[in-house]
Structures are given as structure tokens and as C-alpha cells.
């Protein structure tokens, strides 16, 4: 009886004829948001995807230049793709696939169009980098020195006609600037500012959500920690090579992040 009386006094609470316009919609939407937040808070750690991400990154990305130096040159002639190129091709297929699988498991995602455009941009940038990187690494066997600029390289200076040098500079631009930017590669000095901006944007978002008592789940914490560790490793790399005069000349300006290949041709291959 008392419950019935209360319902008659407050008909809007049950969403009846006397309910305020939109009350039921707001209540349903609020319930959906709370459900999403609960799902995000209890999301399991995607160990399989993160393991595959880590494995393929170390083997197919970090390991490909090492494989190029280990495998005999006779197996992969200079006018054919190298073993590193095949590693790169596999990376270009596996990485976007894993990213899409990770997004599928996310309780809240971006609009589908944004996801498609992002995946296409990633693949396009990685493919551009594949071609440019393949040619640049093949030039090593002809005496190309990555710690020097394109025009300062001895094998480039004597090219005739001189317009060929412009073509090599265009190749370098596609490889080191455009390809890296679309690929979101962060450990190269040319686009380090993009990584820093992304990291601090993530940090600001985490702190903002923390004020609302919203915290990262295990997957978000793993991703954020990976970015933080990357920043630490890059800082150690820069500190180690801070006073190197040759690399300082190659990478002038405020942002100084030497490339691994430049370090290799300057301090490793020159000793052999």
C-alpha cells in the first residue's frame, strides 16, 4: 500500500505518463555509461595480444636489421628484397591485424571510420618506410654512411647528373619523415615531438580521469607504462650520445635523437 501510494505521488519515477520528457532516455543512458565503466574496470588483461605485439616487434622490427647483417649477402642479391624486407612485410600485415583485434576487445571504441582511416594510414606509412628503408640499407654495401647527410656522402657526391642527388634526398624524406610520421615510429629524432605530444596527452587524460575516480585497467596501465619506459630508454640513449660531435652535426636543433643506423655506420662498421 505504501509503495503504491508513493508511486501515485511520484509518477515520473516509474517513467509513466507524468514522467518528465527524456527522463527515461537519460536513465537508460546513465545505466549504459555505468555499465561501460564497470566493463572497463573489470576488463581482463589481454596477455595473448600483448605477447604477440612484443614478440613481433622485437623479432620483425628490431631484429630485421640484425638479420640483414647475419644472413649471407649471396642469399639475397642487392637487386632483390633482403631478409629484413621480408621481416618488414610480415610486420606490415601482423601489426595492424593485432591492433584491430585489440580494438575489438575494447569496451569503448572510436567511430568505425576513424579506426579504418587510422589502420590504413599505419599500413601506408609502414609500406613507404619499407621501400625507403630497403634501399637505404642496401646502400650500406656500397659505402653509404648514415651518420652523414645525403649530400655529404662520398658515394653520392660524385653522382652525375647532380639531379640524381635530389632523387636520393626525396627517398630519404619518404623513408625518415613521411613514412615514420604515418607509421608513428617514436625512436627517431625527426618525429620525436609527435611521441612527446602523444605521451603527455595520455598523461593529462589519465590525471583528468583520476579526479573523477576513474582509473586505467590493466591493459591501459600496460600501454601507458610502455610509453613511459620508451621515454626513459630514449632519454638514456640521448644522454649517452649527447656529446658526440659527428652525430650532433647530423642532427642539429633542439630535438636530438640519433638514429641507430647512424650510430652503427659511425662507431661499429667503421671499426671492421
PDB file of C-alpha atoms in Angstrom:
ATOM      1  CA  UNK A   1       0.000   0.000   0.000  1.00  0.00           C
ATOM      2  CA  UNK A   2       2.677   2.492   0.962  1.00  0.00           C
ATOM      3  CA  UNK A   3       4.672   1.604  -2.153  1.00  0.00           C
ATOM      4  CA  UNK A   4       1.619   2.117  -4.324  1.00  0.00           C
ATOM      5  CA  UNK A   5       0.955   5.480  -2.667  1.00  0.00           C
ATOM      6  CA  UNK A   6       4.496   6.581  -3.282  1.00  0.00           C
ATOM      7  CA  UNK A   7       4.184   5.632  -6.950  1.00  0.00           C
ATOM      8  CA  UNK A   8       0.989   7.715  -7.226  1.00  0.00           C
ATOM      9  CA  UNK A   9       2.713  10.708  -5.595  1.00  0.00           C
ATOM     10  CA  UNK A  10       5.761  10.433  -7.895  1.00  0.00           C
ATOM     11  CA  UNK A  11       4.527   9.034 -11.185  1.00  0.00           C
ATOM     12  CA  UNK A  12       7.606  10.235 -13.024  1.00  0.00           C
ATOM     13  CA  UNK A  13       9.835   7.880 -11.050  1.00  0.00           C
ATOM     14  CA  UNK A  14       8.360   4.888 -12.834  1.00  0.00           C
ATOM     15  CA  UNK A  15       8.513   6.515 -16.246  1.00  0.00           C
ATOM     16  CA  UNK A  16       4.709   6.738 -16.547  1.00  0.00           C
ATOM     17  CA  UNK A  17       2.540   9.352 -18.189  1.00  0.00           C
ATOM     18  CA  UNK A  18       3.611  12.034 -15.710  1.00  0.00           C
ATOM     19  CA  UNK A  19       7.345  11.475 -16.300  1.00  0.00           C
ATOM     20  CA  UNK A  20       9.426  14.446 -17.427  1.00  0.00           C
ATOM     21  CA  UNK A  21      10.363  14.397 -21.148  1.00  0.00           C
ATOM     22  CA  UNK A  22      13.587  12.469 -21.725  1.00  0.00           C
ATOM     23  CA  UNK A  23      13.789  11.100 -18.170  1.00  0.00           C
ATOM     24  CA  UNK A  24      13.645   7.500 -19.326  1.00  0.00           C
ATOM     25  CA  UNK A  25      16.264   8.190 -22.023  1.00  0.00           C
ATOM     26  CA  UNK A  26      18.638   9.815 -19.529  1.00  0.00           C
ATOM     27  CA  UNK A  27      18.163   6.999 -17.074  1.00  0.00           C
ATOM     28  CA  UNK A  28      18.893   4.397 -19.754  1.00  0.00           C
ATOM     29  CA  UNK A  29      21.917   6.316 -20.984  1.00  0.00           C
ATOM     30  CA  UNK A  30      23.243   6.683 -17.446  1.00  0.00           C
ATOM     31  CA  UNK A  31      22.864   2.960 -16.933  1.00  0.00           C
ATOM     32  CA  UNK A  32      24.742   2.301 -20.188  1.00  0.00           C
ATOM     33  CA  UNK A  33      27.618   4.576 -19.176  1.00  0.00           C
ATOM     34  CA  UNK A  34      27.831   2.905 -15.773  1.00  0.00           C
ATOM     35  CA  UNK A  35      27.850  -0.484 -17.487  1.00  0.00           C
ATOM     36  CA  UNK A  36      30.667   0.635 -19.798  1.00  0.00           C
ATOM     37  CA  UNK A  37      32.668   1.922 -16.864  1.00  0.00           C
ATOM     38  CA  UNK A  38      32.123  -1.318 -14.976  1.00  0.00           C
ATOM     39  CA  UNK A  39      33.165  -3.337 -18.028  1.00  0.00           C
ATOM     40  CA  UNK A  40      36.293  -1.214 -18.455  1.00  0.00           C
ATOM     41  CA  UNK A  41      37.181  -1.654 -14.802  1.00  0.00           C
ATOM     42  CA  UNK A  42      36.879  -5.445 -14.973  1.00  0.00           C
ATOM     43  CA  UNK A  43      38.364  -5.959 -18.459  1.00  0.00           C
ATOM     44  CA  UNK A  44      40.783  -8.906 -18.448  1.00  0.00           C
ATOM     45  CA  UNK A  45      44.421  -8.392 -19.318  1.00  0.00           C
ATOM     46  CA  UNK A  46      44.913  -9.346 -22.963  1.00  0.00           C
ATOM     47  CA  UNK A  47      48.079 -11.344 -22.392  1.00  0.00           C
ATOM     48  CA  UNK A  48      47.937 -13.078 -25.765  1.00  0.00           C
ATOM     49  CA  UNK A  49      47.731  -9.883 -27.825  1.00  0.00           C
ATOM     50  CA  UNK A  50      50.329  -8.004 -25.789  1.00  0.00           C
ATOM     51  CA  UNK A  51      52.681 -11.010 -26.013  1.00  0.00           C
ATOM     52  CA  UNK A  52      52.284 -11.184 -29.783  1.00  0.00           C
ATOM     53  CA  UNK A  53      52.793  -7.417 -30.033  1.00  0.00           C
ATOM     54  CA  UNK A  54      56.036  -7.619 -28.056  1.00  0.00           C
ATOM     55  CA  UNK A  55      57.320 -10.707 -29.855  1.00  0.00           C
ATOM     56  CA  UNK A  56      56.681  -9.486 -33.376  1.00  0.00           C
ATOM     57  CA  UNK A  57      58.081  -6.044 -32.564  1.00  0.00           C
ATOM     58  CA  UNK A  58      61.375  -7.426 -31.257  1.00  0.00           C
ATOM     59  CA  UNK A  59      61.722 -10.043 -33.987  1.00  0.00           C
ATOM     60  CA  UNK A  60      60.275  -8.332 -37.060  1.00  0.00           C
ATOM     61  CA  UNK A  61      61.167  -4.705 -36.359  1.00  0.00           C
ATOM     62  CA  UNK A  62      64.175  -4.613 -34.052  1.00  0.00           C
ATOM     63  CA  UNK A  63      65.543  -7.881 -35.402  1.00  0.00           C
ATOM     64  CA  UNK A  64      65.316  -7.177 -39.118  1.00  0.00           C
ATOM     65  CA  UNK A  65      68.490  -5.030 -39.450  1.00  0.00           C
ATOM     66  CA  UNK A  66      70.363  -7.630 -37.407  1.00  0.00           C
ATOM     67  CA  UNK A  67      69.123 -10.382 -39.712  1.00  0.00           C
ATOM     68  CA  UNK A  68      70.328  -8.374 -42.712  1.00  0.00           C
ATOM     69  CA  UNK A  69      73.836  -8.344 -41.262  1.00  0.00           C
ATOM     70  CA  UNK A  70      73.831 -12.009 -40.228  1.00  0.00           C
ATOM     71  CA  UNK A  71      72.482 -13.719 -43.350  1.00  0.00           C
ATOM     72  CA  UNK A  72      74.981 -14.090 -46.235  1.00  0.00           C
ATOM     73  CA  UNK A  73      74.649 -11.454 -48.930  1.00  0.00           C
ATOM     74  CA  UNK A  74      74.775 -14.177 -51.612  1.00  0.00           C
ATOM     75  CA  UNK A  75      71.369 -15.408 -50.460  1.00  0.00           C
ATOM     76  CA  UNK A  76      69.755 -12.027 -51.084  1.00  0.00           C
ATOM     77  CA  UNK A  77      71.305 -10.147 -54.044  1.00  0.00           C
ATOM     78  CA  UNK A  78      71.307  -6.349 -53.902  1.00  0.00           C
ATOM     79  CA  UNK A  79      68.682  -6.121 -56.655  1.00  0.00           C
ATOM     80  CA  UNK A  80      66.263  -8.349 -54.714  1.00  0.00           C
ATOM     81  CA  UNK A  81      64.448  -7.952 -51.376  1.00  0.00           C
ATOM     82  CA  UNK A  82      66.610  -8.761 -48.349  1.00  0.00           C
ATOM     83  CA  UNK A  83      65.674 -10.936 -45.379  1.00  0.00           C
ATOM     84  CA  UNK A  84      64.962  -7.708 -43.498  1.00  0.00           C
ATOM     85  CA  UNK A  85      62.461  -6.715 -46.171  1.00  0.00           C
ATOM     86  CA  UNK A  86      60.569  -9.976 -45.679  1.00  0.00           C
ATOM     87  CA  UNK A  87      60.556  -9.302 -41.942  1.00  0.00           C
ATOM     88  CA  UNK A  88      59.172  -5.838 -42.688  1.00  0.00           C
ATOM     89  CA  UNK A  89      56.447  -7.230 -44.950  1.00  0.00           C
ATOM     90  CA  UNK A  90      55.307  -9.600 -42.219  1.00  0.00           C
ATOM     91  CA  UNK A  91      55.333  -6.731 -39.718  1.00  0.00           C
ATOM     92  CA  UNK A  92      53.133  -4.611 -42.003  1.00  0.00           C
ATOM     93  CA  UNK A  93      50.480  -7.342 -42.022  1.00  0.00           C
ATOM     94  CA  UNK A  94      50.651  -8.634 -38.437  1.00  0.00           C
ATOM     95  CA  UNK A  95      50.765  -5.266 -36.630  1.00  0.00           C
ATOM     96  CA  UNK A  96      47.508  -3.763 -37.996  1.00  0.00           C
ATOM     97  CA  UNK A  97      45.806  -7.139 -37.527  1.00  0.00           C
ATOM     98  CA  UNK A  98      46.776  -7.213 -33.839  1.00  0.00           C
ATOM     99  CA  UNK A  99      45.720  -3.587 -33.407  1.00  0.00           C
ATOM    100  CA  UNK A 100      42.278  -4.290 -34.855  1.00  0.00           C
ATOM    101  CA  UNK A 101      41.906  -7.361 -32.617  1.00  0.00           C
ATOM    102  CA  UNK A 102      42.824  -5.233 -29.602  1.00  0.00           C
ATOM    103  CA  UNK A 103      40.252  -2.602 -30.559  1.00  0.00           C
ATOM    104  CA  UNK A 104      37.609  -5.320 -30.930  1.00  0.00           C
ATOM    105  CA  UNK A 105      38.124  -6.283 -27.298  1.00  0.00           C
ATOM    106  CA  UNK A 106      37.919  -2.715 -26.025  1.00  0.00           C
ATOM    107  CA  UNK A 107      34.637  -1.944 -24.188  1.00  0.00           C
ATOM    108  CA  UNK A 108      34.563   1.567 -25.681  1.00  0.00           C
ATOM    109  CA  UNK A 109      35.990   2.383 -29.110  1.00  0.00           C
ATOM    110  CA  UNK A 110      36.293   5.262 -31.535  1.00  0.00           C
ATOM    111  CA  UNK A 111      33.913   5.599 -34.504  1.00  0.00           C
ATOM    112  CA  UNK A 112      34.464   2.887 -37.083  1.00  0.00           C
ATOM    113  CA  UNK A 113      35.511   5.388 -39.766  1.00  0.00           C
ATOM    114  CA  UNK A 114      38.310   6.715 -37.519  1.00  0.00           C
ATOM    115  CA  UNK A 115      39.534   3.172 -36.883  1.00  0.00           C
ATOM    116  CA  UNK A 116      39.594   2.365 -40.602  1.00  0.00           C
ATOM    117  CA  UNK A 117      41.442   5.559 -41.543  1.00  0.00           C
ATOM    118  CA  UNK A 118      43.980   5.017 -38.753  1.00  0.00           C
ATOM    119  CA  UNK A 119      44.668   1.434 -39.831  1.00  0.00           C
ATOM    120  CA  UNK A 120      45.019   2.469 -43.482  1.00  0.00           C
ATOM    121  CA  UNK A 121      47.409   5.292 -42.522  1.00  0.00           C
ATOM    122  CA  UNK A 122      49.514   2.919 -40.447  1.00  0.00           C
ATOM    123  CA  UNK A 123      49.815   0.390 -43.279  1.00  0.00           C
ATOM    124  CA  UNK A 124      50.565   3.088 -45.850  1.00  0.00           C
ATOM    125  CA  UNK A 125      53.266   4.679 -43.684  1.00  0.00           C
ATOM    126  CA  UNK A 126      54.875   1.321 -42.891  1.00  0.00           C
ATOM    127  CA  UNK A 127      54.848   0.423 -46.601  1.00  0.00           C
ATOM    128  CA  UNK A 128      56.505   3.708 -47.564  1.00  0.00           C
ATOM    129  CA  UNK A 129      59.115   3.065 -44.904  1.00  0.00           C
ATOM    130  CA  UNK A 130      59.632  -0.471 -46.216  1.00  0.00           C
ATOM    131  CA  UNK A 131      60.695   0.746 -49.660  1.00  0.00           C
ATOM    132  CA  UNK A 132      62.861   3.622 -48.437  1.00  0.00           C
ATOM    133  CA  UNK A 133      64.481   1.586 -45.676  1.00  0.00           C
ATOM    134  CA  UNK A 134      65.223  -1.281 -48.056  1.00  0.00           C
ATOM    135  CA  UNK A 135      67.129   0.974 -50.464  1.00  0.00           C
ATOM    136  CA  UNK A 136      68.916   2.854 -47.678  1.00  0.00           C
ATOM    137  CA  UNK A 137      70.139  -0.348 -46.050  1.00  0.00           C
ATOM    138  CA  UNK A 138      71.257  -1.765 -49.393  1.00  0.00           C
ATOM    139  CA  UNK A 139      73.335   1.371 -49.904  1.00  0.00           C
ATOM    140  CA  UNK A 140      75.391   0.344 -46.868  1.00  0.00           C
ATOM    141  CA  UNK A 141      77.070  -2.339 -49.000  1.00  0.00           C
ATOM    142  CA  UNK A 142      78.096   0.389 -51.448  1.00  0.00           C
ATOM    143  CA  UNK A 143      79.751   2.510 -48.778  1.00  0.00           C
ATOM    144  CA  UNK A 144      76.845   4.777 -47.797  1.00  0.00           C
ATOM    145  CA  UNK A 145      77.371   6.332 -44.345  1.00  0.00           C
ATOM    146  CA  UNK A 146      74.189   7.006 -42.404  1.00  0.00           C
ATOM    147  CA  UNK A 147      75.887   9.370 -39.975  1.00  0.00           C
ATOM    148  CA  UNK A 148      76.376  11.828 -42.848  1.00  0.00           C
ATOM    149  CA  UNK A 149      73.708  13.766 -44.707  1.00  0.00           C
ATOM    150  CA  UNK A 150      72.715  12.612 -48.185  1.00  0.00           C
ATOM    151  CA  UNK A 151      74.753  15.278 -49.972  1.00  0.00           C
ATOM    152  CA  UNK A 152      77.802  14.759 -47.739  1.00  0.00           C
ATOM    153  CA  UNK A 153      78.096  11.044 -48.524  1.00  0.00           C
ATOM    154  CA  UNK A 154      81.137  10.270 -50.707  1.00  0.00           C
ATOM    155  CA  UNK A 155      79.212   7.850 -52.955  1.00  0.00           C
ATOM    156  CA  UNK A 156      76.502  10.474 -53.543  1.00  0.00           C
ATOM    157  CA  UNK A 157      78.725  13.491 -54.191  1.00  0.00           C
ATOM    158  CA  UNK A 158      80.035  12.141 -57.485  1.00  0.00           C
ATOM    159  CA  UNK A 159      76.679  11.207 -58.992  1.00  0.00           C
ATOM    160  CA  UNK A 160      76.054  12.551 -62.484  1.00  0.00           C
ATOM    161  CA  UNK A 161      73.825  14.311 -63.312  1.00  0.00           C
ATOM    162  CA  UNK A 162      73.560  16.121 -59.988  1.00  0.00           C
ATOM    163  CA  UNK A 163      69.769  15.933 -60.112  1.00  0.00           C
ATOM    164  CA  UNK A 164      70.153  12.295 -59.025  1.00  0.00           C
ATOM    165  CA  UNK A 165      71.119  13.626 -55.599  1.00  0.00           C
ATOM    166  CA  UNK A 166      67.699  15.258 -55.370  1.00  0.00           C
ATOM    167  CA  UNK A 167      66.142  11.857 -56.008  1.00  0.00           C
ATOM    168  CA  UNK A 168      68.087  10.314 -53.129  1.00  0.00           C
ATOM    169  CA  UNK A 169      67.047  13.179 -50.856  1.00  0.00           C
ATOM    170  CA  UNK A 170      63.425  12.540 -51.862  1.00  0.00           C
ATOM    171  CA  UNK A 171      63.892   8.879 -50.971  1.00  0.00           C
ATOM    172  CA  UNK A 172      65.324   9.884 -47.591  1.00  0.00           C
ATOM    173  CA  UNK A 173      62.341  12.171 -46.987  1.00  0.00           C
ATOM    174  CA  UNK A 174      59.840   9.419 -47.740  1.00  0.00           C
ATOM    175  CA  UNK A 175      61.709   6.976 -45.510  1.00  0.00           C
ATOM    176  CA  UNK A 176      62.673   9.075 -42.497  1.00  0.00           C
ATOM    177  CA  UNK A 177      59.967  11.735 -42.335  1.00  0.00           C
ATOM    178  CA  UNK A 178      56.739  10.846 -44.131  1.00  0.00           C
ATOM    179  CA  UNK A 179      56.899   7.104 -43.556  1.00  0.00           C
ATOM    180  CA  UNK A 180      57.838   7.418 -39.880  1.00  0.00           C
ATOM    181  CA  UNK A 181      55.147  10.003 -39.201  1.00  0.00           C
ATOM    182  CA  UNK A 182      52.370   7.889 -40.711  1.00  0.00           C
ATOM    183  CA  UNK A 183      53.794   4.777 -39.019  1.00  0.00           C
ATOM    184  CA  UNK A 184      54.001   6.569 -35.595  1.00  0.00           C
ATOM    185  CA  UNK A 185      57.546   5.323 -35.052  1.00  0.00           C
ATOM    186  CA  UNK A 186      58.799   7.160 -31.963  1.00  0.00           C
ATOM    187  CA  UNK A 187      62.509   6.390 -31.595  1.00  0.00           C
ATOM    188  CA  UNK A 188      63.631   8.566 -34.475  1.00  0.00           C
ATOM    189  CA  UNK A 189      64.598  12.177 -33.959  1.00  0.00           C
ATOM    190  CA  UNK A 190      62.592  13.512 -36.884  1.00  0.00           C
ATOM    191  CA  UNK A 191      59.242  12.766 -35.234  1.00  0.00           C
ATOM    192  CA  UNK A 192      60.163  12.594 -31.555  1.00  0.00           C
ATOM    193  CA  UNK A 193      57.954  15.624 -30.924  1.00  0.00           C
ATOM    194  CA  UNK A 194      54.956  13.528 -32.058  1.00  0.00           C
ATOM    195  CA  UNK A 195      55.755  10.906 -29.432  1.00  0.00           C
ATOM    196  CA  UNK A 196      56.216  13.502 -26.689  1.00  0.00           C
ATOM    197  CA  UNK A 197      52.897  15.155 -27.550  1.00  0.00           C
ATOM    198  CA  UNK A 198      51.100  11.792 -27.504  1.00  0.00           C
ATOM    199  CA  UNK A 199      52.650  10.772 -24.190  1.00  0.00           C
ATOM    200  CA  UNK A 200      51.761  13.977 -22.377  1.00  0.00           C
ATOM    201  CA  UNK A 201      48.258  13.936 -23.877  1.00  0.00           C
ATOM    202  CA  UNK A 202      47.842  10.448 -22.403  1.00  0.00           C
ATOM    203  CA  UNK A 203      49.239  11.647 -19.077  1.00  0.00           C
ATOM    204  CA  UNK A 204      46.855  14.614 -18.974  1.00  0.00           C
ATOM    205  CA  UNK A 205      43.894  12.354 -19.758  1.00  0.00           C
ATOM    206  CA  UNK A 206      44.892   9.874 -17.023  1.00  0.00           C
ATOM    207  CA  UNK A 207      45.202  12.643 -14.427  1.00  0.00           C
ATOM    208  CA  UNK A 208      41.901  14.182 -15.502  1.00  0.00           C
ATOM    209  CA  UNK A 209      40.071  10.869 -15.228  1.00  0.00           C
ATOM    210  CA  UNK A 210      41.717  10.196 -11.868  1.00  0.00           C
ATOM    211  CA  UNK A 211      39.932  13.232 -10.428  1.00  0.00           C
ATOM    212  CA  UNK A 212      36.667  11.518 -11.332  1.00  0.00           C
ATOM    213  CA  UNK A 213      37.844   8.361  -9.544  1.00  0.00           C
ATOM    214  CA  UNK A 214      38.300   6.623 -12.905  1.00  0.00           C
ATOM    215  CA  UNK A 215      41.455   4.563 -13.255  1.00  0.00           C
ATOM    216  CA  UNK A 216      43.202   2.650 -16.019  1.00  0.00           C
ATOM    217  CA  UNK A 217      42.513  -1.044 -16.294  1.00  0.00           C
ATOM    218  CA  UNK A 218      45.403  -3.492 -16.645  1.00  0.00           C
ATOM    219  CA  UNK A 219      45.587  -3.021 -20.422  1.00  0.00           C
ATOM    220  CA  UNK A 220      45.645   0.761 -20.253  1.00  0.00           C
ATOM    221  CA  UNK A 221      48.238   0.624 -17.475  1.00  0.00           C
ATOM    222  CA  UNK A 222      50.425  -1.679 -19.559  1.00  0.00           C
ATOM    223  CA  UNK A 223      50.217   0.641 -22.581  1.00  0.00           C
ATOM    224  CA  UNK A 224      50.939   3.753 -20.522  1.00  0.00           C
ATOM    225  CA  UNK A 225      53.860   2.026 -18.801  1.00  0.00           C
ATOM    226  CA  UNK A 226      55.250   1.026 -22.213  1.00  0.00           C
ATOM    227  CA  UNK A 227      55.216   4.663 -23.319  1.00  0.00           C
ATOM    228  CA  UNK A 228      56.909   5.732 -20.097  1.00  0.00           C
ATOM    229  CA  UNK A 229      59.596   3.057 -20.480  1.00  0.00           C
ATOM    230  CA  UNK A 230      60.166   4.114 -24.085  1.00  0.00           C
ATOM    231  CA  UNK A 231      60.681   7.706 -22.977  1.00  0.00           C
ATOM    232  CA  UNK A 232      63.196   6.557 -20.355  1.00  0.00           C
ATOM    233  CA  UNK A 233      65.157   4.436 -22.836  1.00  0.00           C
ATOM    234  CA  UNK A 234      65.258   7.250 -25.406  1.00  0.00           C
ATOM    235  CA  UNK A 235      66.462   9.644 -22.693  1.00  0.00           C
ATOM    236  CA  UNK A 236      69.288   7.240 -21.785  1.00  0.00           C
ATOM    237  CA  UNK A 237      70.200   6.858 -25.480  1.00  0.00           C
ATOM    238  CA  UNK A 238      70.361  10.622 -25.953  1.00  0.00           C
ATOM    239  CA  UNK A 239      72.368  11.128 -22.745  1.00  0.00           C
ATOM    240  CA  UNK A 240      74.905   8.513 -23.871  1.00  0.00           C
ATOM    241  CA  UNK A 241      75.468  10.226 -27.234  1.00  0.00           C
ATOM    242  CA  UNK A 242      74.931  13.789 -26.040  1.00  0.00           C
ATOM    243  CA  UNK A 243      78.496  14.981 -26.710  1.00  0.00           C
ATOM    244  CA  UNK A 244      79.097  13.114 -29.964  1.00  0.00           C
ATOM    245  CA  UNK A 245      80.277  15.849 -32.385  1.00  0.00           C
ATOM    246  CA  UNK A 246      79.555  13.936 -35.609  1.00  0.00           C
ATOM    247  CA  UNK A 247      76.004  12.955 -34.667  1.00  0.00           C
ATOM    248  CA  UNK A 248      75.402  16.458 -33.332  1.00  0.00           C
ATOM    249  CA  UNK A 249      76.214  17.780 -36.784  1.00  0.00           C
ATOM    250  CA  UNK A 250      73.911  15.232 -38.432  1.00  0.00           C
ATOM    251  CA  UNK A 251      71.007  16.059 -36.068  1.00  0.00           C
ATOM    252  CA  UNK A 252      71.144  19.786 -35.252  1.00  0.00           C
ATOM    253  CA  UNK A 253      68.476  21.688 -33.378  1.00  0.00           C
ATOM    254  CA  UNK A 254      66.664  21.280 -30.081  1.00  0.00           C
ATOM    255  CA  UNK A 255      65.395  17.755 -30.754  1.00  0.00           C
ATOM    256  CA  UNK A 256      68.437  15.462 -30.750  1.00  0.00           C
ATOM    257  CA  UNK A 257      67.683  11.745 -31.073  1.00  0.00           C
ATOM    258  CA  UNK A 258      70.363   9.951 -33.128  1.00  0.00           C
ATOM    259  CA  UNK A 259      69.256   7.088 -35.348  1.00  0.00           C
ATOM    260  CA  UNK A 260      70.610   3.600 -34.570  1.00  0.00           C
ATOM    261  CA  UNK A 261      71.845   3.171 -38.152  1.00  0.00           C
ATOM    262  CA  UNK A 262      73.817   6.421 -37.927  1.00  0.00           C
ATOM    263  CA  UNK A 263      75.442   5.139 -34.742  1.00  0.00           C
ATOM    264  CA  UNK A 264      76.197   1.823 -36.459  1.00  0.00           C
ATOM    265  CA  UNK A 265      77.967   3.288 -39.510  1.00  0.00           C
ATOM    266  CA  UNK A 266      79.900   5.745 -37.336  1.00  0.00           C
ATOM    267  CA  UNK A 267      81.021   3.625 -34.391  1.00  0.00           C
ATOM    268  CA  UNK A 268      80.559  -0.041 -35.359  1.00  0.00           C
ATOM    269  CA  UNK A 269      81.078  -0.708 -39.056  1.00  0.00           C
ATOM    270  CA  UNK A 270      83.992   1.739 -39.244  1.00  0.00           C
ATOM    271  CA  UNK A 271      85.983  -0.498 -36.847  1.00  0.00           C
ATOM    272  CA  UNK A 272      85.782  -3.545 -39.103  1.00  0.00           C
TER     273      UNK A 272
END
